[in-house]
Short mmCIF file of C-alpha atoms and ligand atoms in Angstrom, two decimals:
data_model
loop_
_atom_site.label_atom_id
_atom_site.label_comp_id
_atom_site.label_asym_id
_atom_site.label_seq_id
_atom_site.Cartn_x
_atom_site.Cartn_y
_atom_site.Cartn_z
CA MET J 72 -100.34 70.48 19.73
CA ARG J 73 -103.18 72.66 20.73
CA ALA J 74 -103.33 76.11 22.18
CA ALA J 75 -105.86 76.38 24.97
CA PHE J 76 -106.74 80.03 24.95
CA ALA J 77 -109.60 82.37 24.53
CA LEU J 78 -108.66 84.54 21.63
CA LEU J 79 -110.74 87.65 21.64
CA LEU J 80 -109.35 89.22 18.53
CA ALA J 81 -106.50 87.94 16.50
CA PRO J 82 -103.31 89.76 15.61
CA SER J 83 -102.37 90.00 11.99
CA ALA J 84 -99.99 87.94 9.92
CA CYS J 85 -99.87 90.74 7.37
CA ALA J 86 -99.73 93.71 9.72
CA PRO J 87 -97.74 94.58 12.81
CA VAL J 88 -98.69 93.48 16.27
CA PRO J 89 -98.08 96.21 18.80
CA SER J 90 -98.66 95.05 22.35
CA SER J 91 -98.77 96.11 25.92
CA SER J 92 -99.37 94.15 29.09
CA SER J 93 -101.14 94.30 32.38
CA SER J 94 -100.59 92.02 35.36
CA ASP J 95 -101.90 88.76 33.93
CA VAL J 96 -103.36 89.58 30.55
CA CYS J 97 -101.46 90.37 27.37
CA GLU J 98 -103.33 92.97 25.45
CA GLY J 99 -102.52 94.79 22.29
CA ALA J 100 -104.01 96.65 19.42
CA LEU J 101 -103.74 96.58 15.69
CA PRO J 102 -102.77 99.82 13.97
CA ASP J 103 -106.42 100.61 13.34
CA GLY J 104 -107.21 100.30 17.01
CA ARG J 105 -108.82 96.86 17.15
CA ALA J 106 -107.85 95.12 20.34
CA PHE J 107 -106.78 91.58 21.17
CA ALA J 108 -106.10 89.92 24.52
CA PHE J 109 -104.68 86.64 25.82
CA GLU J 110 -104.72 85.48 29.38
CA ASP J 111 -101.50 84.52 31.14
CA GLY J 112 -100.20 81.16 29.98
CA GLU J 113 -102.13 81.20 26.74
CA ARG J 114 -100.54 80.84 23.36
CA PHE J 115 -101.54 81.65 19.84
CA CYS J 116 -100.00 80.91 16.47
CA ASP J 117 -100.78 83.63 13.96
CA GLY J 118 -99.67 81.47 11.06
CA THR J 119 -96.06 82.51 11.18
CA THR J 120 -95.26 83.49 14.75
CA LEU J 121 -96.03 81.90 18.09
CA LEU J 122 -97.30 84.49 20.55
CA GLU J 123 -97.25 83.55 24.21
CA CYS J 124 -98.53 85.40 27.23
CA GLU J 125 -96.12 84.81 30.10
CA GLY J 126 -96.41 86.76 33.31
CA GLY J 127 -98.29 89.45 31.46
CA ASP J 128 -95.57 89.80 28.80
CA LEU J 129 -96.41 89.06 25.21
CA LEU J 130 -93.59 86.91 23.87
CA SER J 131 -93.11 86.42 20.17
CA ASN J 132 -91.30 83.40 18.76
CA PRO J 133 -91.26 83.41 14.98
CA LEU J 134 -89.26 80.17 14.75
CA SER J 135 -91.47 77.99 16.89
CA PRO J 136 -92.18 74.60 15.31
CA GLU J 137 -95.75 75.07 16.51
CA CYS J 138 -96.03 77.76 13.87
CA SER J 139 -94.37 75.86 11.07
CA GLY J 140 -97.58 75.58 9.12
CA GLY J 141 -98.31 71.96 9.87
CA GLY J 142 -95.33 70.68 11.78
CA ASP J 143 -94.04 67.21 11.13
CA ALA J 144 -95.81 65.89 8.09
CA ASP J 145 -94.58 62.35 8.76
CA ALA J 146 -96.05 62.45 12.26
CA ASP J 147 -99.27 63.83 10.81
CA ALA J 148 -99.33 60.99 8.30
CA ASP J 149 -98.71 58.41 11.04
CA ALA J 150 -101.45 59.88 13.18
CA ASP J 151 -103.72 59.84 10.19
CA ALA J 152 -102.96 56.18 9.50
CA ASP J 153 -103.90 55.43 13.11
CA ALA J 154 -107.12 57.35 12.73
CA ASP J 155 -107.94 55.42 9.60
CA ALA J 156 -107.33 52.13 11.39
CA ASP J 157 -109.75 53.19 14.13
CA ALA J 158 -112.29 54.51 11.70
CA ASP J 159 -115.63 52.79 12.08
CA PRO J 160 -118.29 54.50 10.03
CA VAL J 161 -120.52 51.42 9.79
CA ASP J 162 -123.23 53.11 11.80
CA ALA J 163 -122.71 56.50 10.21
CA THR J 164 -125.81 58.65 10.28
CA PRO J 165 -126.95 59.60 6.76
CA VAL J 166 -127.18 63.35 6.24
CA GLY J 167 -128.25 65.70 3.47
CA PRO J 168 -128.58 69.45 3.04
CA GLY J 169 -129.93 71.07 6.21
CA THR J 170 -129.18 71.05 9.91
CA LEU J 171 -129.07 68.20 12.42
CA SER J 172 -129.47 69.90 15.79
CA ASP J 173 -128.20 68.91 19.21
CA GLN J 174 -125.87 66.10 18.19
CA GLN J 175 -123.56 64.59 20.80
CA VAL J 176 -120.02 63.32 20.77
CA VAL J 177 -118.58 61.35 23.69
CA ALA J 178 -114.90 61.47 24.66
CA GLY J 179 -112.97 58.69 22.94
CA GLU J 180 -115.90 57.80 20.73
CA SER J 181 -116.32 59.43 17.33
CA ALA J 182 -119.68 60.37 15.88
CA TRP J 183 -119.92 59.43 12.18
CA TYR J 184 -122.01 60.91 9.37
CA ARG J 185 -122.38 59.81 5.76
CA LEU J 186 -123.23 62.09 2.87
CA ASP J 187 -124.18 60.69 -0.52
CA LEU J 188 -123.30 63.56 -2.80
CA ALA J 189 -124.44 63.99 -6.39
CA ARG J 190 -121.90 64.57 -9.13
CA GLY J 191 -121.19 68.23 -9.70
CA THR J 192 -121.77 69.38 -6.13
CA HIS J 193 -119.68 71.11 -3.47
CA ALA J 194 -120.84 70.29 0.07
CA MET J 195 -119.81 72.20 3.18
CA PHE J 196 -119.96 70.42 6.55
CA GLU J 197 -120.32 72.93 9.37
CA VAL J 198 -119.96 71.55 12.89
CA LEU J 199 -121.18 74.35 15.13
CA PHE J 200 -120.43 74.51 18.87
CA PRO J 201 -118.96 76.79 21.52
CA HIS J 202 -115.32 75.87 22.07
CA GLY J 203 -115.66 76.39 25.82
CA SER J 204 -118.08 73.44 26.03
CA GLY J 205 -115.66 71.02 24.37
CA ASP J 206 -112.86 71.10 21.80
CA ILE J 207 -114.56 69.28 18.94
CA ASP J 208 -112.48 68.44 15.85
CA VAL J 209 -113.46 66.85 12.55
CA LYS J 210 -112.09 64.82 9.67
CA LEU J 211 -113.59 64.19 6.25
CA TYR J 212 -112.95 60.96 4.38
CA ASP J 213 -113.65 59.64 0.91
CA ARG J 214 -115.63 56.43 0.36
CA GLY J 215 -112.48 54.34 0.88
CA LEU J 216 -111.77 56.17 4.16
CA GLY J 217 -108.87 58.06 2.69
CA THR J 218 -108.44 61.36 4.53
CA LEU J 219 -109.47 64.47 2.60
CA HIS J 220 -109.53 67.23 5.20
CA ILE J 221 -108.70 67.67 8.89
CA SER J 222 -109.96 70.68 10.85
CA GLU J 223 -108.71 70.97 14.43
CA SER J 224 -108.99 74.59 15.45
CA ALA J 225 -108.93 75.77 19.04
CA THR J 226 -111.94 78.02 18.50
CA ASP J 227 -115.68 77.63 18.00
CA ASP J 228 -116.90 75.53 15.05
CA GLU J 229 -115.11 73.38 12.47
CA ARG J 230 -115.66 73.26 8.72
CA VAL J 231 -114.59 70.85 6.01
CA SER J 232 -115.87 70.53 2.49
CA ALA J 233 -116.36 67.89 -0.19
CA TRP J 234 -115.68 68.94 -3.78
CA ASN J 235 -117.29 66.40 -6.07
CA PRO J 236 -117.01 67.14 -9.81
CA ASP J 237 -116.94 63.70 -11.43
CA ALA J 238 -119.46 61.14 -10.22
CA ASP J 239 -122.05 60.50 -7.53
CA ASP J 240 -119.99 59.65 -4.47
CA THR J 241 -120.05 59.07 -0.71
CA PHE J 242 -118.18 61.01 1.97
CA TYR J 243 -117.75 60.28 5.68
CA LEU J 244 -117.47 62.91 8.40
CA GLU J 245 -115.87 61.98 11.73
CA VAL J 246 -116.64 64.27 14.66
CA PHE J 247 -114.61 63.74 17.83
CA LEU J 248 -113.51 65.42 21.03
CA TRP J 249 -109.84 66.37 21.09
CA GLU J 250 -108.08 63.78 23.26
CA GLY J 251 -106.81 66.43 25.66
CA ASP J 252 -110.24 67.92 26.27
CA PRO J 253 -111.57 67.36 29.80
CA HIS J 254 -115.26 67.25 28.90
CA PRO J 255 -116.88 63.78 28.97
CA SER J 256 -119.06 64.78 26.03
CA ALA J 257 -120.04 67.79 23.96
CA ARG J 258 -122.98 68.85 21.82
CA PHE J 259 -123.03 70.40 18.40
CA ASP J 260 -125.21 71.18 15.42
CA LEU J 261 -124.23 69.76 12.05
CA ARG J 262 -125.19 71.88 9.06
CA VAL J 263 -124.65 70.64 5.52
CA VAL J 264 -124.76 73.16 2.69
CA GLU J 265 -124.67 72.03 -0.93
CA VAL J 266 -123.79 74.28 -3.87
CA PRO J 267 -123.94 73.12 -7.51
CA LEU J 268 -120.66 73.18 -9.45
CA ASP J 269 -122.21 74.29 -12.70
CA ALA J 270 -121.48 77.14 -15.02
CA SER J 271 -124.49 79.05 -13.78
CA THR J 272 -122.96 79.41 -10.31
CA PRO J 273 -122.49 83.14 -9.89
CA VAL J 274 -119.07 84.61 -9.31
CA CYS J 275 -118.14 84.42 -5.65
CA SER J 276 -118.85 87.34 -3.44
CA ALA J 277 -117.49 87.32 0.08
CA GLY J 278 -120.02 86.08 2.56
CA ALA J 279 -121.88 83.59 0.37
CA ALA J 280 -121.29 79.87 -0.07
CA CYS J 281 -119.50 79.56 -3.37
CA ALA J 282 -118.74 76.60 -5.58
CA GLN J 283 -115.66 78.29 -6.98
CA ILE J 284 -113.88 78.13 -3.64
CA ARG J 285 -112.59 74.83 -2.31
CA GLN J 286 -110.57 73.70 0.67
CA LEU J 287 -106.87 72.86 0.57
CA PRO J 288 -106.56 69.08 1.04
CA ALA J 289 -104.83 67.79 4.16
CA PRO J 290 -101.15 67.24 3.22
CA LEU J 291 -100.63 63.62 4.18
CA THR J 292 -97.06 63.15 2.97
CA ASP J 293 -94.08 65.41 2.29
CA ASP J 294 -94.32 64.50 -1.40
CA ALA J 295 -97.26 66.88 -1.72
CA GLY J 296 -94.63 69.56 -1.29
CA PHE J 297 -96.69 71.69 1.06
CA SER J 298 -97.64 71.73 4.72
CA ALA J 299 -100.67 73.34 6.32
CA SER J 300 -101.78 73.55 9.92
CA SER J 301 -104.95 71.57 10.62
CA GLU J 302 -105.71 74.25 13.23
CA ARG J 303 -106.13 76.67 10.33
CA ALA J 304 -108.08 74.49 7.91
CA ALA J 305 -111.00 76.94 8.06
CA PHE J 306 -108.73 79.59 6.51
CA HIS J 307 -107.45 77.43 3.68
CA PHE J 308 -110.25 77.96 1.17
CA MET J 309 -109.20 79.19 -2.27
CA ARG J 310 -110.39 79.20 -5.83
CA HIS J 311 -110.17 75.95 -7.71
CA ASP J 312 -107.70 77.30 -10.26
CA VAL J 313 -105.52 78.84 -7.54
CA LEU J 314 -105.43 75.51 -5.70
CA GLN J 315 -104.45 73.67 -8.89
CA ALA J 316 -101.63 76.13 -9.53
CA LEU J 317 -100.39 75.79 -5.94
CA LEU J 318 -100.51 71.99 -5.91
CA TYR J 319 -98.68 71.84 -9.24
CA ALA J 320 -95.96 74.27 -8.19
CA THR J 321 -95.24 72.72 -4.77
CA ARG J 322 -95.20 69.19 -6.18
CA GLU J 323 -92.95 70.07 -9.13
CA LEU J 324 -90.62 72.14 -6.95
CA ARG J 325 -90.12 69.14 -4.69
CA ALA J 326 -89.53 66.92 -7.72
CA ALA J 327 -86.89 69.36 -9.00
CA PHE J 328 -85.25 69.70 -5.58
CA PRO J 329 -85.67 66.24 -4.01
CA GLY J 330 -85.87 66.25 -0.23
CA THR J 331 -86.90 69.88 0.01
CA PRO J 332 -89.09 70.22 3.12
CA PRO J 333 -92.71 71.13 2.33
CA LEU J 334 -93.70 74.75 1.89
CA GLY J 335 -96.02 76.20 4.52
CA VAL J 336 -99.40 77.35 3.23
CA LEU J 337 -100.33 80.07 5.70
CA GLN J 338 -103.48 82.16 5.41
CA VAL J 339 -105.68 82.14 2.34
CA GLY J 340 -109.39 82.83 2.89
CA ASP J 341 -112.32 81.46 4.83
CA TRP J 342 -115.14 79.15 3.72
CA LEU J 343 -117.32 82.04 2.61
CA GLY J 344 -114.56 83.80 0.73
CA ARG J 345 -113.98 86.26 3.52
CA ILE J 346 -110.73 87.58 4.97
CA PRO J 347 -109.47 85.22 7.71
CA GLY J 348 -110.48 86.65 11.07
CA VAL J 349 -113.69 88.31 9.88
CA LYS J 350 -115.78 85.77 11.76
CA GLU J 351 -113.85 86.59 14.94
CA GLY J 352 -114.42 90.29 14.35
CA ALA J 353 -110.85 91.23 13.42
CA PRO J 354 -109.72 90.66 9.84
CA TRP J 355 -106.05 89.70 9.66
CA HIS J 356 -105.50 91.37 6.29
CA PRO J 357 -106.33 94.73 4.72
CA ASP J 358 -109.60 95.24 2.90
CA TYR J 359 -109.81 93.84 -0.63
CA THR J 360 -107.14 91.18 -0.07
CA HIS J 361 -107.65 87.53 0.81
CA GLU J 362 -111.25 87.77 -0.38
CA ASN J 363 -113.06 85.31 -2.62
CA GLY J 364 -110.16 82.86 -2.68
CA PHE J 365 -107.85 84.85 -4.95
CA ASP J 366 -104.94 85.49 -2.56
CA MET J 367 -102.51 83.25 -0.67
CA ASP J 368 -99.87 83.83 1.97
CA LEU J 369 -97.07 81.28 1.64
CA ALA J 370 -93.84 80.70 3.54
CA TYR J 371 -90.45 81.27 1.94
CA TYR J 372 -88.33 78.35 0.78
CA ARG J 373 -85.23 78.71 2.91
CA THR J 374 -81.62 77.67 2.76
CA ASP J 375 -81.96 76.11 6.22
CA GLY J 376 -85.00 74.09 5.16
CA GLU J 377 -87.33 75.73 7.68
CA ASN J 378 -89.93 76.14 4.96
CA GLY J 379 -92.98 76.10 7.20
CA GLY J 380 -92.90 79.83 7.94
CA GLY J 381 -91.09 82.24 10.22
CA TYR J 382 -88.90 85.33 9.93
CA VAL J 383 -86.32 85.01 7.17
CA CYS J 384 -84.10 88.00 7.92
CA GLU J 385 -81.00 88.37 10.02
CA ASP J 386 -82.55 91.59 11.28
CA GLU J 387 -85.78 93.43 10.75
CA ILE J 388 -86.24 97.15 10.93
CA CYS J 389 -88.94 99.72 10.93
CA GLU J 390 -88.53 102.66 8.63
CA VAL J 391 -90.56 105.78 8.22
CA THR J 392 -91.91 105.38 4.74
CA GLU J 393 -94.77 106.31 2.51
CA ALA J 394 -96.77 103.85 4.62
CA GLY J 395 -96.94 106.44 7.33
CA GLY J 396 -94.11 105.44 9.56
CA CYS J 397 -93.46 102.95 12.27
CA TYR J 398 -96.09 101.31 14.41
CA ASP J 399 -95.68 101.69 18.13
CA ASP J 400 -95.29 98.32 19.81
CA GLY J 401 -96.62 99.69 23.07
CA ALA J 402 -93.36 99.02 24.89
CA GLY J 403 -91.31 101.99 23.77
CA GLY J 404 -90.22 100.38 20.55
CA SER J 405 -91.58 99.94 17.09
CA VAL J 406 -92.75 97.04 15.01
CA ASP J 407 -90.34 95.79 12.37
CA TYR J 408 -91.66 95.26 8.94
CA PHE J 409 -88.77 95.24 6.51
CA CYS J 410 -85.69 93.06 6.47
CA ASP J 411 -82.71 95.25 7.33
CA SER J 412 -80.84 95.86 4.10
CA GLY J 413 -77.62 95.71 6.10
CA GLY J 414 -78.28 92.11 7.06
CA GLY J 415 -78.78 88.91 5.18
CA HIS J 416 -81.74 86.62 4.78
CA GLN J 417 -82.37 82.89 4.81
CA ALA J 418 -84.72 82.72 1.85
CA ASP J 419 -83.45 80.38 -0.88
CA PRO J 420 -83.45 82.55 -4.03
CA GLU J 421 -83.00 79.63 -6.43
CA GLN J 422 -85.91 77.63 -5.01
CA MET J 423 -88.06 80.76 -4.70
CA ALA J 424 -87.39 81.64 -8.35
CA ALA J 425 -88.08 78.09 -9.49
CA PHE J 426 -91.29 77.89 -7.42
CA LEU J 427 -92.61 81.24 -8.58
CA GLY J 428 -91.75 80.27 -12.16
CA LEU J 429 -93.87 77.13 -11.75
CA LEU J 430 -96.72 79.26 -10.39
CA MET J 431 -96.35 81.65 -13.34
CA GLU J 432 -96.96 78.75 -15.73
CA SER J 433 -100.60 78.89 -14.63
CA ARG J 434 -100.93 82.36 -16.20
CA ILE J 435 -103.22 83.43 -13.36
CA ILE J 436 -100.64 85.14 -11.13
CA ARG J 437 -101.31 88.87 -10.85
CA VAL J 438 -98.67 90.04 -8.39
CA VAL J 439 -96.30 88.56 -5.81
CA GLY J 440 -95.22 90.42 -2.68
CA ALA J 441 -91.91 89.66 -0.96
CA ASP J 442 -89.43 91.61 1.12
CA ARG J 443 -87.32 94.24 -0.62
CA ILE J 444 -83.95 92.61 0.09
CA ILE J 445 -85.16 89.21 -1.14
CA VAL J 446 -86.80 90.30 -4.41
CA PRO J 447 -83.52 91.25 -6.17
CA ASP J 448 -81.97 87.92 -5.20
CA ILE J 449 -84.95 85.99 -6.58
CA LEU J 450 -84.77 87.93 -9.84
CA ALA J 451 -81.02 87.30 -10.12
CA ALA J 452 -81.60 83.60 -9.48
CA ALA J 453 -84.24 83.56 -12.22
CA ASN J 454 -81.67 84.95 -14.66
CA VAL J 455 -79.32 82.11 -13.76
CA LEU J 456 -82.09 79.55 -14.27
CA VAL J 457 -82.67 80.99 -17.75
CA ASP J 458 -78.94 80.86 -18.54
CA GLU J 459 -78.91 77.22 -17.44
CA GLY J 460 -81.90 76.36 -19.60
CA ARG J 461 -84.08 75.58 -16.57
CA MET J 462 -86.54 78.45 -17.07
CA THR J 463 -87.86 80.09 -20.20
CA SER J 464 -87.13 83.75 -20.75
CA GLY J 465 -90.88 84.32 -21.03
CA ILE J 466 -91.48 83.00 -17.53
CA ARG J 467 -88.50 84.99 -16.24
CA ASP J 468 -89.88 88.19 -17.76
CA ASP J 469 -93.27 87.44 -16.23
CA LEU J 470 -91.57 86.91 -12.87
CA HIS J 471 -89.84 90.29 -13.14
CA ARG J 472 -93.11 92.04 -13.92
CA LYS J 473 -95.06 90.40 -11.11
CA LEU J 474 -92.38 90.65 -8.40
CA GLU J 475 -91.09 94.13 -9.00
CA CYS J 476 -93.21 96.51 -7.04
CA PRO J 477 -95.43 98.53 -9.34
CA ARG J 478 -96.11 102.03 -8.18
CA GLY J 479 -99.50 102.55 -6.70
CA TYR J 480 -99.73 99.43 -4.55
CA ASP J 481 -100.10 100.01 -0.86
CA GLN J 482 -97.28 98.45 1.14
CA CYS J 483 -95.02 98.50 -1.90
CA PHE J 484 -91.65 100.24 -1.56
CA SER J 485 -88.15 99.90 -2.99
CA MET J 486 -88.82 96.67 -4.87
CA GLY J 487 -90.53 94.98 -1.94
CA TRP J 488 -93.59 94.81 0.22
CA ALA J 489 -93.73 95.87 3.85
CA PHE J 490 -94.67 93.19 6.43
CA HIS J 491 -93.42 90.35 4.20
CA VAL J 492 -90.49 89.46 6.43
CA HIS J 493 -91.92 85.98 7.06
CA HIS J 494 -94.15 85.17 4.10
CA ILE J 495 -94.87 86.00 0.49
CA HIS J 496 -98.25 87.17 -0.73
CA VAL J 497 -99.60 85.87 -4.04
CA SER J 498 -102.55 87.50 -5.76
CA THR J 499 -104.22 85.90 -8.76
CA THR J 500 -106.33 87.34 -11.52
CA ARG J 501 -109.95 88.07 -10.69
ZN1 ZN R 616 -101.37 88.22 2.08
#
C-alpha cells in the first residue's frame, strides 16, 4: 500500500496536529507554526494515524491498518519470498565507496548492485532521486539473497545499510520501480558510504554518518515479535545496543505470550542520527529527542491484539496543564493528548510490564513515557509478575523508577507523558 502524495511538511507523531482546510487542500500547522499541506485525495501515515485529505477536510483514522507499523507480516513475508524467487543479481554491478551517477531502472526490471564489504565496516546505500520522476524502492540482501532491509518510502530517496562486524562479506542491492508507478523508467544516483566499526569511531553526533547507528532489520516473520513499515525504513536507525535490547525484548515477549501479534516499531531516528522529519524540514519530535539513535517510539501491546500502533484510549482529552494548555485544532476544537481518566484503555498491562521488564534487563533504559492512566496499570501488573515469580523485584523496582514521571521532564504530568495516547517513548542511556 502506498500513499501517492506530496508531503510538504509532516505532522508529528509526538505532538498534536491542528488542522484547517481550504477548498481542495488540507493544511495545518504544528504548535510552533510550521505548516504542512496535503492535496485532496492524498493520504499520509504519521506512524500511528492515517491522515486523509477528503474534500478539503483532514480526516484522521488512528486505527487504519495502513498505519499498523508494517501491516500483515505474513503477507510481507510471502511478498518477500516472491521477490527472492525473482532475484537475479548475476549481472550485478560492483560498487564501492563513492557515487555512481545517472543510473537507470526500467519498470518491471530491477537494477542490481554488488558490494564486497570488508569485515568491521558499516556501509550505507543511498539511492537518490526525486520522487516525482518515479517511485523507486530498494531492497538489500545478504550473499545468500536473504532479505536484510526493505525501504519503500513515498518520498525522495531510499536508504538501506549493511552492518558487517564479523567477516569480509558480499551484499546485493536491488533497485526497482514500484509496480504501481506509471513511469516507464527512472534515473537515480547511487552513493555508497562506508564507516569503520572500530573503537576509534567517534561518538555519534547528529548529521554525520555513524558506525554506532544501524538499521532495524526487515521483520520477515511474526516470530521476530515486531513489525515495522517499510515505508519508514529510513527512520528506523538506532544504536546497536538499543537494537539488541529491542530485538531481545520483542522476541522473548512473543515466546512468553505465544501468538501475540508483533509490536509496531514506529519512529526512531534517521540514517544520520537526526530527528525523523529533519530532512523534510519539519522534525516530528522535540529537540534533543530521537537524536543519535538513543530513543524509540513503540506501539502499545493491546488486549485486542492491535499491536501495530493506534490510539489505545476509550477517550482522549485535552487539559490545560503545565504544558501550556490545549492546542487549537483549527476547527474550533482542541487536540487531545491525554487518555481521559474517566475512560478505559486497551493497552495490555501484563504484556507491557513483561516487555518493559525484558527491556530493563539490558540496563540501558533511561526513561519510558506512557499515558498517565496506563502507567499505574503497568506498575500494578509488574507487582503481580513479581508475586508470581515471573519478574525479579530488582527489575520491578527499575520499572517503577523509569516509568514514574520524574519532575522536571517536559511533557511529564501526573505519572504520565502527554501525547503518548498511541505509543510509548523509550529513551536509553547516552
Ligand atoms: Zn518519542
